[in-house]
CSV table of N, CA, C and O in Angstrom, one decimal:
chain,number,residue,atom,x,y,z
H,100,MET,N,-0.4,0.6,-9.6
H,100,MET,CA,-1.0,1.6,-10.3
H,100,MET,C,0.1,2.9,-10.1
H,100,MET,O,0.5,3.1,-8.8
H,101,LYS,N,0.6,3.6,-11.1
H,101,LYS,CA,1.2,4.6,-11.0
H,101,LYS,C,0.7,5.9,-11.1
H,101,LYS,O,-0.3,5.9,-11.9
H,102,THR,N,1.0,6.8,-10.2
H,102,THR,CA,0.1,8.0,-10.0
H,102,THR,C,1.5,9.4,-10.3
H,102,THR,O,2.4,9.1,-10.1
H,103,SER,N,0.9,10.4,-10.6
H,103,SER,CA,1.8,11.4,-10.6
H,103,SER,C,1.0,12.8,-10.2
H,103,SER,O,-0.3,13.0,-10.7
H,104,ILE,N,1.6,13.7,-9.8
H,104,ILE,CA,1.3,15.0,-9.5
H,104,ILE,C,2.3,16.1,-10.1
H,104,ILE,O,3.4,15.9,-10.5
H,105,GLN,N,1.6,17.5,-10.3
H,105,GLN,CA,2.4,18.5,-11.0
H,105,GLN,C,2.5,19.6,-9.8
H,105,GLN,O,1.8,19.7,-9.1
H,106,ILE,N,3.8,20.1,-9.7
H,106,ILE,CA,4.1,21.1,-8.8
H,106,ILE,C,5.1,22.2,-9.4
H,106,ILE,O,5.7,21.7,-10.3
H,107,GLU,N,5.1,23.5,-9.0
H,107,GLU,CA,5.8,24.4,-9.4
H,107,GLU,C,6.8,24.9,-8.2
H,107,GLU,O,6.3,24.9,-7.2
H,108,VAL,N,7.9,25.0,-8.5
H,108,VAL,CA,8.8,25.2,-7.3
H,108,VAL,C,8.9,26.7,-7.0
H,108,VAL,O,8.8,27.6,-7.8
H,109,ARG,N,8.6,26.9,-5.6
H,109,ARG,CA,8.4,28.3,-5.2
H,109,ARG,C,9.5,28.7,-4.3
H,109,ARG,O,10.4,28.0,-4.0
H,110,PRO,N,9.7,30.1,-4.3
H,110,PRO,CA,10.8,30.7,-3.5
H,110,PRO,C,11.3,30.2,-2.2
H,110,PRO,O,12.4,30.1,-2.0
H,111,THR,N,10.4,29.8,-1.7
H,111,THR,CA,10.6,29.2,-0.3
H,111,THR,C,11.2,28.0,-0.1
H,111,THR,O,11.7,27.5,0.8
H,112,GLU,N,11.3,27.4,-1.3
H,112,GLU,CA,11.9,26.1,-1.6
H,112,GLU,C,13.4,26.0,-1.9
H,112,GLU,O,13.9,25.0,-2.1
H,113,ILE,N,13.9,27.0,-2.2
H,113,ILE,CA,15.1,27.5,-2.7
H,113,ILE,C,16.2,27.3,-1.6
H,113,ILE,O,15.7,28.2,-0.6
H,114,ASP,N,17.4,26.9,-1.6
H,114,ASP,CA,18.3,27.2,-0.7
H,114,ASP,C,19.4,28.1,-1.1
H,114,ASP,O,19.2,28.8,-2.0
H,115,VAL,N,20.6,28.4,-0.3
H,115,VAL,CA,21.5,29.4,-0.4
H,115,VAL,C,22.3,29.2,-1.9
H,115,VAL,O,22.9,30.1,-2.4
H,116,MET,N,22.4,27.6,-2.4
H,116,MET,CA,22.8,27.4,-3.6
H,116,MET,C,22.1,27.8,-4.8
H,116,MET,O,22.6,27.6,-5.8
H,117,GLY,N,20.9,28.3,-4.4
H,117,GLY,CA,20.1,28.9,-5.6
H,117,GLY,C,19.1,27.7,-6.3
H,117,GLY,O,18.6,27.8,-7.4
H,118,HIS,N,19.2,26.6,-5.6
H,118,HIS,CA,18.4,25.4,-6.3
H,118,HIS,C,17.4,24.8,-5.1
H,118,HIS,O,17.5,25.2,-3.9
H,119,VAL,N,16.4,23.9,-5.4
H,119,VAL,CA,15.7,23.2,-4.3
H,119,VAL,C,16.3,22.6,-3.2
H,119,VAL,O,17.5,21.9,-3.5
H,120,ASN,N,16.2,23.0,-2.0
H,120,ASN,CA,16.6,22.4,-0.8
H,120,ASN,C,16.5,20.7,-0.9
H,120,ASN,O,15.4,20.3,-1.3
H,121,ASN,N,17.6,20.2,-0.5
H,121,ASN,CA,17.2,18.6,-0.5
H,121,ASN,C,16.2,18.1,0.3
H,121,ASN,O,15.4,17.2,-0.2
H,122,ALA,N,15.9,18.7,1.4
H,122,ALA,CA,14.8,18.2,2.3
H,122,ALA,C,13.2,18.3,1.5
H,122,ALA,O,12.4,17.8,1.7
H,123,LYS,N,13.4,19.4,0.6
H,123,LYS,CA,12.2,19.6,-0.1
H,123,LYS,C,11.6,18.4,-1.0
H,123,LYS,O,10.7,18.3,-1.3
H,124,TYR,N,12.9,17.9,-1.6
H,124,TYR,CA,12.3,16.6,-2.5
H,124,TYR,C,11.6,15.6,-1.7
H,124,TYR,O,10.7,14.9,-2.3
H,125,LEU,N,12.1,15.3,-0.6
H,125,LEU,CA,11.3,14.4,0.4
H,125,LEU,C,9.8,14.8,0.6
H,125,LEU,O,8.8,14.1,0.5
H,126,GLU,N,9.6,16.1,0.8
H,126,GLU,CA,8.2,16.9,0.9
H,126,GLU,C,7.4,16.3,-0.3
H,126,GLU,O,6.2,16.1,-0.4
H,127,TYR,N,8.1,16.6,-1.5
H,127,TYR,CA,7.3,16.6,-2.8
H,127,TYR,C,7.0,15.2,-3.0
H,127,TYR,O,5.9,15.1,-3.2
H,128,MET,N,7.8,14.2,-2.5
H,128,MET,CA,7.6,13.0,-2.6
H,128,MET,C,6.4,12.6,-1.7
H,128,MET,O,5.5,11.8,-2.1
H,129,GLU,N,6.3,13.2,-0.5
H,129,GLU,CA,5.5,12.9,0.5
H,129,GLU,C,4.1,13.1,-0.3
H,129,GLU,O,3.1,12.5,-0.1
H,130,TRP,N,3.9,14.4,-0.7
H,130,TRP,CA,2.6,14.9,-1.3
H,130,TRP,C,2.2,13.9,-2.4
H,130,TRP,O,1.0,13.6,-2.3
H,131,SER,N,3.2,13.4,-3.2
H,131,SER,CA,2.5,12.4,-4.4
H,131,SER,C,2.4,11.1,-3.6
H,131,SER,O,1.3,10.6,-4.1
H,132,ARG,N,2.9,10.6,-2.5
H,132,ARG,CA,2.7,9.4,-2.0
H,132,ARG,C,1.1,9.8,-1.4
H,132,ARG,O,0.5,8.7,-1.4
H,133,GLU,N,0.8,10.7,-0.9
H,133,GLU,CA,-0.6,10.8,-0.4
H,133,GLU,C,-1.4,10.8,-1.4
H,133,GLU,O,-2.6,10.5,-1.2
H,134,ASP,N,-1.2,11.5,-2.4
H,134,ASP,CA,-2.0,11.5,-3.7
H,134,ASP,C,-2.3,9.9,-4.1
H,134,ASP,O,-3.7,9.6,-4.4
H,135,TRP,N,-1.1,9.0,-4.0
H,135,TRP,CA,-1.3,7.7,-4.4
H,135,TRP,C,-2.4,7.2,-3.7
H,135,TRP,O,-3.3,6.2,-3.8
H,136,TYR,N,-2.1,7.2,-1.9
H,136,TYR,CA,-2.9,6.5,-1.4
H,136,TYR,C,-4.4,7.0,-1.5
H,136,TYR,O,-5.4,6.1,-1.7
H,137,ASN,N,-4.7,8.3,-1.9
H,137,ASN,CA,-6.0,8.5,-2.0
H,137,ASN,C,-6.7,8.2,-3.4
H,137,ASN,O,-7.8,7.5,-3.5
H,138,ARG,N,-5.7,7.9,-4.6
H,138,ARG,CA,-6.4,7.5,-5.6
H,138,ARG,C,-6.4,5.9,-5.7
H,138,ARG,O,-7.4,5.0,-6.2
H,139,MET,N,-5.7,5.4,-4.6
H,139,MET,CA,-5.8,3.7,-4.4
H,139,MET,C,-6.8,3.5,-3.5
H,139,MET,O,-7.5,2.5,-3.0
H,140,GLU,N,-8.0,4.5,-2.9
H,140,GLU,CA,-9.0,4.7,-2.2
H,140,GLU,C,-8.6,4.2,-0.9
H,140,GLU,O,-9.1,3.6,0.1
H,141,LEU,N,-7.4,4.6,-0.4
H,141,LEU,CA,-6.7,4.4,0.8
H,141,LEU,C,-6.4,5.7,1.6
H,141,LEU,O,-5.2,5.7,2.2
H,142,PRO,N,-7.3,6.7,1.7
H,142,PRO,CA,-7.0,7.7,2.4
H,142,PRO,C,-6.7,7.5,3.9
H,142,PRO,O,-6.9,6.5,4.5
H,143,PHE,N,-6.1,8.8,4.4
H,143,PHE,CA,-5.8,8.3,5.9
H,143,PHE,C,-6.8,7.8,6.9
H,143,PHE,O,-6.6,7.1,7.4
H,144,ASP,N,-8.2,8.5,6.7
H,144,ASP,CA,-9.2,8.2,7.4
H,144,ASP,C,-9.5,6.7,7.4
H,144,ASP,O,-10.1,5.8,8.4
H,145,VAL,N,-9.4,6.0,6.2
H,145,VAL,CA,-9.3,4.6,6.0
H,145,VAL,C,-8.9,3.7,6.9
H,145,VAL,O,-9.1,2.7,7.3
H,146,PHE,N,-7.2,4.2,6.9
H,146,PHE,CA,-6.5,3.2,7.7
H,146,PHE,C,-6.8,3.3,9.1
H,146,PHE,O,-6.9,2.4,9.7
H,147,THR,N,-7.0,4.7,9.6
H,147,THR,CA,-7.7,4.9,10.8
H,147,THR,C,-8.7,4.1,11.4
H,147,THR,O,-8.9,3.6,12.5
H,148,ASP,N,-9.7,4.0,10.3
H,148,ASP,CA,-10.9,3.2,10.8
H,148,ASP,C,-10.4,1.7,10.8
H,148,ASP,O,-11.0,1.1,11.7
H,149,MET,N,-9.5,1.1,10.3
H,149,MET,CA,-9.1,-0.2,10.5
H,149,MET,C,-8.0,-0.1,11.6
H,149,MET,O,-7.6,-1.4,12.0
H,150,GLY,N,-7.8,0.9,12.3
H,150,GLY,CA,-6.7,0.6,13.4
H,150,GLY,C,-5.4,0.6,13.2
H,150,GLY,O,-4.5,0.1,13.8
H,151,VAL,N,-5.1,1.1,11.8
H,151,VAL,CA,-3.8,0.7,11.2
H,151,VAL,C,-3.1,2.1,10.8
H,151,VAL,O,-3.7,3.0,10.2
H,152,GLY,N,-1.7,2.3,10.9
H,152,GLY,CA,-1.2,3.4,10.7
H,152,GLY,C,0.3,3.0,9.7
H,152,GLY,O,0.4,1.8,9.8
H,153,THR,N,0.6,3.8,8.7
H,153,THR,CA,1.7,3.6,8.0
H,153,THR,C,2.8,4.6,8.6
H,153,THR,O,2.7,5.8,8.7
H,154,VAL,N,4.2,4.0,8.8
H,154,VAL,CA,5.2,4.4,9.2
H,154,VAL,C,6.5,4.2,8.0
H,154,VAL,O,6.7,3.2,7.9
H,155,THR,N,7.0,5.6,7.9
H,155,THR,CA,8.1,5.3,7.0
H,155,THR,C,9.5,5.0,7.8
H,155,THR,O,9.6,5.6,9.1
H,156,VAL,N,9.9,3.9,7.4
H,156,VAL,CA,11.0,3.5,8.0
H,156,VAL,C,12.4,3.5,7.3
H,156,VAL,O,13.5,3.3,8.1
H,157,ASN,N,12.4,3.8,5.9
H,157,ASN,CA,13.8,3.6,5.3
H,157,ASN,C,13.5,4.6,4.1
H,157,ASN,O,12.4,4.6,3.4
H,158,ILE,N,14.3,5.6,3.7
H,158,ILE,CA,14.4,6.5,2.5
H,158,ILE,C,15.7,6.4,1.6
H,158,ILE,O,17.0,6.7,2.5
H,159,ASN,N,15.8,5.8,0.7
H,159,ASN,CA,16.9,6.0,0.0
H,159,ASN,C,16.7,6.9,-1.5
H,159,ASN,O,15.8,6.4,-2.2
H,160,ILE,N,17.4,7.9,-1.3
H,160,ILE,CA,17.1,8.8,-2.4
H,160,ILE,C,18.4,9.4,-3.0
H,160,ILE,O,19.5,9.1,-2.7
H,161,ASN,N,18.3,9.4,-4.5
H,161,ASN,CA,19.2,9.7,-5.5
H,161,ASN,C,18.7,11.2,-5.8
H,161,ASN,O,18.0,11.3,-6.4
H,162,TYR,N,19.8,12.0,-5.7
H,162,TYR,CA,19.8,13.6,-6.3
H,162,TYR,C,20.3,13.6,-7.8
H,162,TYR,O,21.6,13.6,-7.8
H,163,ARG,N,19.7,13.9,-8.6
H,163,ARG,CA,20.3,13.7,-10.0
H,163,ARG,C,20.5,14.7,-10.8
H,163,ARG,O,21.5,14.9,-11.5
H,164,LYS,N,19.7,15.9,-10.6
H,164,LYS,CA,19.8,17.2,-11.2
H,164,LYS,C,19.3,18.4,-10.5
H,164,LYS,O,18.3,18.2,-9.7
H,165,GLU,N,19.9,19.4,-10.7
H,165,GLU,CA,19.0,20.7,-10.0
H,165,GLU,C,17.8,20.9,-10.3
H,165,GLU,O,17.4,20.7,-11.7
H,166,ALA,N,17.0,21.3,-9.5
H,166,ALA,CA,15.7,22.0,-10.0
H,166,ALA,C,16.0,23.3,-9.3
H,166,ALA,O,16.3,23.8,-8.3
H,167,LEU,N,14.9,24.3,-10.2
H,167,LEU,CA,15.3,25.9,-10.1
H,167,LEU,C,13.8,26.4,-9.8
H,167,LEU,O,13.1,25.9,-10.4
H,168,LEU,N,13.9,27.7,-9.2
H,168,LEU,CA,12.8,28.6,-9.2
H,168,LEU,C,12.2,28.5,-10.6
H,168,LEU,O,12.5,28.8,-11.4
H,169,GLY,N,10.6,28.2,-10.1
H,169,GLY,CA,9.8,28.3,-11.4
H,169,GLY,C,9.8,27.2,-12.2
H,169,GLY,O,8.7,26.9,-13.0
H,170,GLN,N,10.4,26.3,-11.9
H,170,GLN,CA,10.2,25.0,-12.8
H,170,GLN,C,9.2,24.1,-12.4
H,170,GLN,O,8.6,24.1,-11.3
H,171,LYS,N,8.4,23.6,-13.4
H,171,LYS,CA,7.2,22.7,-13.2
H,171,LYS,C,7.8,21.4,-13.1
H,171,LYS,O,8.8,20.8,-13.9
H,172,LEU,N,7.6,20.4,-11.9
H,172,LEU,CA,8.2,19.2,-12.0
H,172,LEU,C,6.9,18.3,-11.9
H,172,LEU,O,6.0,18.5,-11.1
H,173,THR,N,7.2,17.1,-12.4
H,173,THR,CA,6.3,15.9,-12.1
H,173,THR,C,6.8,14.9,-11.1
H,173,THR,O,7.9,14.6,-11.2
H,174,VAL,N,6.1,14.5,-10.2
H,174,VAL,CA,6.3,13.7,-9.0
H,174,VAL,C,5.5,12.2,-9.2
H,174,VAL,O,4.3,12.5,-9.2
H,175,SER,N,6.2,11.4,-9.4
H,175,SER,CA,5.3,10.0,-9.7
H,175,SER,C,5.7,9.2,-8.5
H,175,SER,O,6.6,9.1,-7.7
H,176,THR,N,4.7,8.3,-8.1
H,176,THR,CA,4.7,7.2,-7.3
H,176,THR,C,3.9,5.9,-7.9
H,176,THR,O,3.0,6.0,-8.3
H,177,GLU,N,4.7,5.0,-7.4
H,177,GLU,CA,4.2,3.5,-7.7
H,177,GLU,C,4.8,2.3,-6.9
H,177,GLU,O,5.7,2.5,-6.4
H,178,PRO,N,3.8,1.5,-6.8
H,178,PRO,CA,4.4,0.4,-5.8
H,178,PRO,C,5.5,-0.4,-6.4
H,178,PRO,O,5.3,-0.7,-7.6
H,179,LEU,N,6.5,-1.0,-5.6
H,179,LEU,CA,7.3,-1.7,-5.9
H,179,LEU,C,7.5,-3.0,-5.8
H,179,LEU,O,7.6,-4.0,-6.5
H,180,CYS,N,7.3,-3.0,-4.2
H,180,CYS,CA,7.1,-4.6,-3.8
H,180,CYS,C,6.8,-4.6,-2.4
H,180,CYS,O,6.6,-3.5,-1.7
H,181,LYS,N,6.2,-5.6,-1.9
H,181,LYS,CA,5.7,-5.8,-0.6
H,181,LYS,C,6.2,-7.0,0.2
H,181,LYS,O,6.6,-8.1,-0.4
H,182,GLY,N,6.2,-6.9,1.6
H,182,GLY,CA,6.6,-8.3,2.1
H,182,GLY,C,5.2,-8.3,3.3
H,182,GLY,O,4.0,-8.0,2.8
H,183,ARG,N,5.4,-9.0,4.3
H,183,ARG,CA,4.3,-9.3,5.4
H,183,ARG,C,3.7,-7.9,5.9
H,183,ARG,O,2.6,-7.7,5.8
H,184,THR,N,4.6,-7.3,6.4
H,184,THR,CA,4.1,-5.9,7.3
H,184,THR,C,4.6,-4.6,6.5
H,184,THR,O,4.6,-3.6,6.9
H,185,SER,N,5.7,-4.8,5.4
H,185,SER,CA,6.6,-3.7,4.8
H,185,SER,C,6.0,-3.4,3.4
H,185,SER,O,5.6,-4.8,2.7
H,186,TYR,N,6.0,-2.4,2.8
H,186,TYR,CA,6.0,-2.3,1.6
H,186,TYR,C,7.0,-1.0,1.1
H,186,TYR,O,7.3,-0.4,1.6
H,187,VAL,N,7.4,-0.9,-0.3
H,187,VAL,CA,8.1,-0.1,-0.6
H,187,VAL,C,7.6,0.8,-2.1
H,187,VAL,O,7.1,0.1,-3.0
H,188,LEU,N,7.7,1.8,-1.9
H,188,LEU,CA,7.1,2.8,-3.1
H,188,LEU,C,8.0,3.6,-3.9
H,188,LEU,O,9.2,3.9,-3.1
H,189,LYS,N,8.1,3.5,-5.2
H,189,LYS,CA,9.0,4.2,-6.0
H,189,LYS,C,8.6,5.7,-6.4
H,189,LYS,O,7.6,5.7,-6.7
H,190,HIS,N,9.7,6.6,-6.2
H,190,HIS,CA,9.2,8.0,-6.6
H,190,HIS,C,10.0,8.5,-7.7
H,190,HIS,O,11.4,8.0,-7.5
H,191,GLU,N,9.7,9.0,-8.6
H,191,GLU,CA,10.6,9.8,-9.3
H,191,GLU,C,10.1,11.4,-9.5
H,191,GLU,O,8.9,11.5,-9.6
H,192,ILE,N,11.0,12.3,-9.7
H,192,ILE,CA,10.8,13.7,-9.9
H,192,ILE,C,11.5,14.0,-11.3
H,192,ILE,O,12.7,13.8,-11.5
H,193,CYS,N,10.8,14.4,-12.2
H,193,CYS,CA,11.1,14.7,-13.5
H,193,CYS,C,10.8,16.4,-13.9
H,193,CYS,O,9.9,16.8,-13.3
H,194,ASN,N,11.8,17.0,-14.4
H,194,ASN,CA,11.7,18.4,-14.8
H,194,ASN,C,10.7,18.5,-16.2
H,194,ASN,O,10.3,17.3,-16.8
H,195,GLU,N,10.6,19.6,-16.6
H,195,GLU,CA,9.5,19.7,-17.8
H,195,GLU,C,10.3,19.3,-19.1
H,195,GLU,O,9.5,19.0,-20.2
H,196,GLU,N,11.3,19.0,-19.1
H,196,GLU,CA,12.4,18.3,-20.1
H,196,GLU,C,12.3,16.8,-20.3
H,196,GLU,O,12.9,16.1,-21.1
H,197,GLY,N,11.5,16.3,-19.2
H,197,GLY,CA,11.4,15.0,-18.8
H,197,GLY,C,12.7,14.3,-18.4
H,197,GLY,O,13.0,13.2,-18.3
H,198,GLU,N,13.6,15.3,-17.8
H,198,GLU,CA,15.0,14.8,-17.1
H,198,GLU,C,14.6,14.3,-15.8
H,198,GLU,O,13.8,14.9,-15.1
H,199,LEU,N,15.3,13.3,-15.3
H,199,LEU,CA,15.1,12.9,-13.8
H,199,LEU,C,16.0,13.7,-12.9
H,199,LEU,O,17.1,14.0,-13.4
H,200,VAL,N,15.3,14.1,-12.3
H,200,VAL,CA,15.8,15.1,-10.9
H,200,VAL,C,16.2,14.5,-9.9
H,200,VAL,O,17.1,14.7,-9.2
H,201,ALA,N,15.5,13.8,-9.5
H,201,ALA,CA,15.6,12.9,-8.1
H,201,ALA,C,14.7,11.5,-8.3
H,201,ALA,O,13.5,11.5,-8.8
H,202,ASP,N,15.1,10.5,-7.6
H,202,ASP,CA,14.3,9.3,-7.5
H,202,ASP,C,14.6,8.6,-6.2
H,202,ASP,O,15.7,8.9,-5.5
H,203,ALA,N,13.6,8.0,-5.7
H,203,ALA,CA,14.0,7.5,-4.2
H,203,ALA,C,13.1,6.1,-4.0
H,203,ALA,O,12.1,6.0,-4.7
H,204,GLU,N,13.3,5.1,-3.1
H,204,GLU,CA,12.5,4.2,-2.7
H,204,GLU,C,12.0,4.2,-1.2
H,204,GLU,O,13.2,4.5,-0.4
H,205,VAL,N,11.0,4.4,-1.1
H,205,VAL,CA,10.3,4.6,0.4
H,205,VAL,C,9.9,3.3,1.1
H,205,VAL,O,8.8,2.9,0.3
H,206,THR,N,10.2,3.1,2.0
H,206,THR,CA,9.8,1.5,2.7
H,206,THR,C,9.1,2.0,3.9
H,206,THR,O,9.4,2.9,4.6
H,207,SER,N,7.8,1.7,3.9
H,207,SER,CA,7.0,2.0,5.2
H,207,SER,C,6.3,0.4,5.6
H,207,SER,O,6.5,-0.6,5.1
H,208,VAL,N,6.0,0.6,6.8
H,208,VAL,CA,5.5,-0.4,7.7
H,208,VAL,C,4.0,-0.1,8.3
H,208,VAL,O,3.9,1.0,8.4
H,209,THR,N,3.3,-1.2,8.2
H,209,THR,CA,1.9,-0.9,8.8
H,209,THR,C,2.0,-1.3,10.2
H,209,THR,O,2.6,-2.3,10.5
H,210,ILE,N,1.2,-0.5,11.2
H,210,ILE,CA,1.2,-0.8,12.6
H,210,ILE,C,-0.2,-0.6,13.1
H,210,ILE,O,-1.0,0.0,12.4
H,211,ASP,N,-0.3,-1.6,14.1
H,211,ASP,CA,-1.3,-1.2,14.9
H,211,ASP,C,-1.4,0.1,15.8
H,211,ASP,O,-0.4,0.3,16.5
H,212,LEU,N,-2.4,0.9,15.6
H,212,LEU,CA,-2.2,2.1,16.2
H,212,LEU,C,-2.2,2.3,17.8
H,212,LEU,O,-2.0,3.2,18.3
H,213,LYS,N,-2.8,1.0,18.3
H,213,LYS,CA,-2.8,0.9,19.9
H,213,LYS,C,-1.9,0.5,20.4
H,213,LYS,O,-1.2,0.9,21.2
H,214,LYS,N,-1.4,-0.8,19.8
H,214,LYS,CA,-0.4,-1.4,20.3
H,214,LYS,C,1.3,-0.9,20.0
H,214,LYS,O,2.1,-1.2,20.5
H,215,ARG,N,1.1,0.0,18.9
H,215,ARG,CA,2.3,0.4,18.2
H,215,ARG,C,3.2,-0.4,17.7
H,215,ARG,O,4.5,-0.5,17.9
H,216,LYS,N,2.9,-1.6,17.1
H,216,LYS,CA,3.6,-2.8,16.6
H,216,LYS,C,3.2,-3.0,15.3
H,216,LYS,O,2.2,-2.7,14.9
H,217,SER,N,4.2,-3.5,14.5
H,217,SER,CA,3.8,-3.7,13.2
H,217,SER,C,2.8,-4.9,13.0
H,217,SER,O,2.7,-5.8,13.9
H,218,VAL,N,1.8,-4.8,12.0
H,218,VAL,CA,0.7,-5.7,11.6
H,218,VAL,C,0.9,-6.1,10.1
H,218,VAL,O,1.5,-5.3,9.4
H,219,GLU,N,0.2,-7.0,9.6
H,219,GLU,CA,0.1,-7.5,8.2
H,219,GLU,C,-0.5,-6.5,7.5
H,219,GLU,O,-1.5,-5.6,8.0
H,220,LEU,N,0.2,-6.1,6.3
H,220,LEU,CA,-0.6,-5.3,5.3
H,220,LEU,C,-1.9,-5.6,5.2
H,220,LEU,O,-2.5,-6.6,4.9
H,221,PRO,N,-3.0,-4.5,5.4
H,221,PRO,CA,-4.2,-4.5,5.2
H,221,PRO,C,-4.4,-5.3,3.8
H,221,PRO,O,-3.6,-4.6,2.8
H,222,GLU,N,-5.5,-5.9,3.3
H,222,GLU,CA,-5.7,-6.6,2.0
H,222,GLU,C,-5.8,-5.5,1.0
H,222,GLU,O,-5.1,-5.9,-0.1
H,223,LYS,N,-6.5,-4.5,1.5
H,223,LYS,CA,-6.7,-3.4,0.3
H,223,LYS,C,-5.4,-3.0,-0.2
H,223,LYS,O,-5.0,-2.7,-1.3
H,224,LEU,N,-4.4,-2.6,0.9
H,224,LEU,CA,-3.1,-2.1,0.5
H,224,LEU,C,-2.3,-3.2,-0.2
H,224,LEU,O,-1.6,-3.0,-1.4
H,225,ALA,N,-2.3,-4.4,0.4
H,225,ALA,CA,-1.6,-5.5,-0.4
H,225,ALA,C,-1.9,-5.7,-1.8
H,225,ALA,O,-1.1,-6.0,-2.7
H,226,LYS,N,-3.4,-5.6,-2.0
H,226,LYS,CA,-3.8,-5.6,-3.5
H,226,LYS,C,-3.1,-4.7,-4.6
H,226,LYS,O,-3.1,-5.1,-5.6
H,227,ALA,N,-2.8,-3.7,-4.0
H,227,ALA,CA,-2.1,-2.4,-4.7
H,227,ALA,C,-0.6,-2.8,-5.4
H,227,ALA,O,-0.3,-2.3,-6.3
H,228,PHE,N,-0.1,-4.0,-4.9
H,228,PHE,CA,1.1,-4.4,-5.6
H,228,PHE,C,0.8,-5.7,-6.2
H,228,PHE,O,1.9,-6.3,-6.7
H,229,THR,N,-0.3,-6.0,-6.7
H,229,THR,CA,-0.4,-7.1,-7.8
H,229,THR,C,-0.6,-6.6,-9.0
H,229,THR,O,-0.9,-5.6,-9.4
């Protein structure tokens, strides 16, 4: 399932170049990713109750167009692919004109919270990729 959130660029997110600082795009994507988990009925406490955590292990991001102060952005998240212990979520950030501002593929791994070792994807998470 693809989900999306709406945000407005705030003054604290602008760098000396007058556009959104590169690190903020990752934060926007994280907010969208958390929304995706919640809509999939997999909020943080559900993972914790299973003794499982998710760890981001790789981010490949493309910065396509400047985002400026006050712009309204749509940040989307959708499942891309899964392995035995890892999975990839795709993010896109678009401006009000529908132009692609940034996109990324974020790879995460599920881990046993006590052993701190990777474990198979919980069934409920794996089903999100079918």
